[in-house]
């Protein structure tokens, strides 16, 4: 940020009175410009013993596989954002079962909120941001071509919980690069 | 938003190519200025059969009671934000037990994330944004002087779950004014 979005005057970076951290402050119109982390909402769509993944048609991680998820927009609930992203990226008609993983990524100022969801029909298709959308059984999951650690973590938990017959809700932190490892990591116990 | 924060040129509000909703766009430097909802993180600090509330020393809702909570900052996890707010508003030394309520407020572009927490000692005190901080038993909760619906909802769930002997995790939407009702509403079943 270099200029005040309210008056166009150059901003300065300093700790405002009564605050304890630096903000972009406008000395012309006195606006304090706060910046805050963003929420990425999405679903883990399930059909019988399979889960739906999307092959990314956009950077970052073009050509790798991910769950339908994206930035929550103004005026939405988290569930509406998750459903909208499922529709936009996978043309997927899903119903949310429950919240599943909440993952903080402090180094990139993001929070992932992913829901377990039921795919309601098989009329899914690749949206504008996907090259391909398809169902994968656990054995078919392309662990070495997943887009993000957040997706890797969520799928690991899902298959582990499914085996146990009970789904928990997980809060987790990832503070390294969110790019998924190329080699499959062992499932954490 | 009236001016581009990158180059100071006036912005226009229009749907960018390949997008489906209006954004503030700079025709000078081509920056698209996305705006997204904010996370408010906090705790429900418990000591024996009592919970800790803070009397607000700031607007909105000056003089009403709330749980320690505030805007998540850049570079934080949700848990770090919740702990920091507990320290800043109530000088409270707490340990997080589990995530508890996740509440979308789409009309004000906020998401509340509140954690159940244990108060580790009784050295709490009023921080800069609090007039007073004290412990309340269920019978003492000032239901008619609570600051926000999000706090009202979370406390109702807490006392109801405590009676059942089991704490769930709740996702909820509030799309009216977040100001708490003055009359106590019946506890939802
Ligand atoms: Zn200004
Ligand atoms: Zn610009």
PDB file of N, CA, C and O and ligand atoms in Angstrom, chain A residues 4 6-9 26 28-31 33, ligand 1:
ATOM      1  N   UNK A   4      -3.440   6.443   0.002  1.00  0.00           N
ATOM      2  CA  UNK A   4      -4.702   6.304   0.727  1.00  0.00           C
ATOM      3  C   UNK A   4      -5.825   6.019  -0.267  1.00  0.00           C
ATOM      4  O   UNK A   4      -6.027   6.781  -1.217  1.00  0.00           O
ATOM      5  N   UNK A   6      -8.887   6.316   0.233  1.00  0.00           N
ATOM      6  CA  UNK A   6     -10.007   7.237   0.433  1.00  0.00           C
ATOM      7  C   UNK A   6      -9.757   8.620  -0.172  1.00  0.00           C
ATOM      8  O   UNK A   6     -10.675   9.245  -0.691  1.00  0.00           O
ATOM      9  N   UNK A   7      -8.484   9.111  -0.099  1.00  0.00           N
ATOM     10  CA  UNK A   7      -8.221  10.479  -0.570  1.00  0.00           C
ATOM     11  C   UNK A   7      -7.064  10.575  -1.571  1.00  0.00           C
ATOM     12  O   UNK A   7      -6.825  11.646  -2.139  1.00  0.00           O
ATOM     13  N   UNK A   8      -6.327   9.479  -1.784  1.00  0.00           N
ATOM     14  CA  UNK A   8      -5.252   9.486  -2.782  1.00  0.00           C
ATOM     15  C   UNK A   8      -3.926  10.030  -2.297  1.00  0.00           C
ATOM     16  O   UNK A   8      -2.941  10.032  -3.035  1.00  0.00           O
ATOM     17  N   UNK A   9      -3.855  10.498  -1.036  1.00  0.00           N
ATOM     18  CA  UNK A   9      -2.628  11.037  -0.442  1.00  0.00           C
ATOM     19  C   UNK A   9      -1.667   9.878  -0.130  1.00  0.00           C
ATOM     20  O   UNK A   9      -2.114   8.802   0.210  1.00  0.00           O
ATOM     21  N   UNK A  26      -3.119   7.511   6.871  1.00  0.00           N
ATOM     22  CA  UNK A  26      -3.153   8.694   6.014  1.00  0.00           C
ATOM     23  C   UNK A  26      -3.133   9.946   6.881  1.00  0.00           C
ATOM     24  O   UNK A  26      -4.026  10.162   7.694  1.00  0.00           O
ATOM     25  N   UNK A  28      -3.431  12.899   5.754  1.00  0.00           N
ATOM     26  CA  UNK A  28      -4.317  13.879   5.137  1.00  0.00           C
ATOM     27  C   UNK A  28      -5.747  13.731   5.681  1.00  0.00           C
ATOM     28  O   UNK A  28      -6.324  14.675   6.190  1.00  0.00           O
ATOM     29  N   UNK A  29      -6.307  12.514   5.578  1.00  0.00           N
ATOM     30  CA  UNK A  29      -7.712  12.322   6.000  1.00  0.00           C
ATOM     31  C   UNK A  29      -7.819  11.474   7.269  1.00  0.00           C
ATOM     32  O   UNK A  29      -8.916  11.181   7.727  1.00  0.00           O
ATOM     33  N   UNK A  30      -6.668  11.084   7.855  1.00  0.00           N
ATOM     34  CA  UNK A  30      -6.612  10.373   9.152  1.00  0.00           C
ATOM     35  C   UNK A  30      -7.118   8.929   9.104  1.00  0.00           C
ATOM     36  O   UNK A  30      -7.291   8.298  10.150  1.00  0.00           O
ATOM     37  N   UNK A  31      -7.388   8.408   7.901  1.00  0.00           N
ATOM     38  CA  UNK A  31      -7.847   7.012   7.821  1.00  0.00           C
ATOM     39  C   UNK A  31      -6.722   6.058   8.202  1.00  0.00           C
ATOM     40  O   UNK A  31      -5.575   6.231   7.775  1.00  0.00           O
ATOM     41  N   UNK A  33      -5.600   2.301   7.644  1.00  0.00           N
ATOM     42  CA  UNK A  33      -5.933   1.215   6.717  1.00  0.00           C
ATOM     43  C   UNK A  33      -5.514  -0.121   7.315  1.00  0.00           C
ATOM     44  O   UNK A  33      -4.339  -0.493   7.268  1.00  0.00           O
TER      45      UNK A  33
HETATM   46 ZN1  LIG C   1      -6.504   9.715   3.078  1.00  0.00          ZN
END
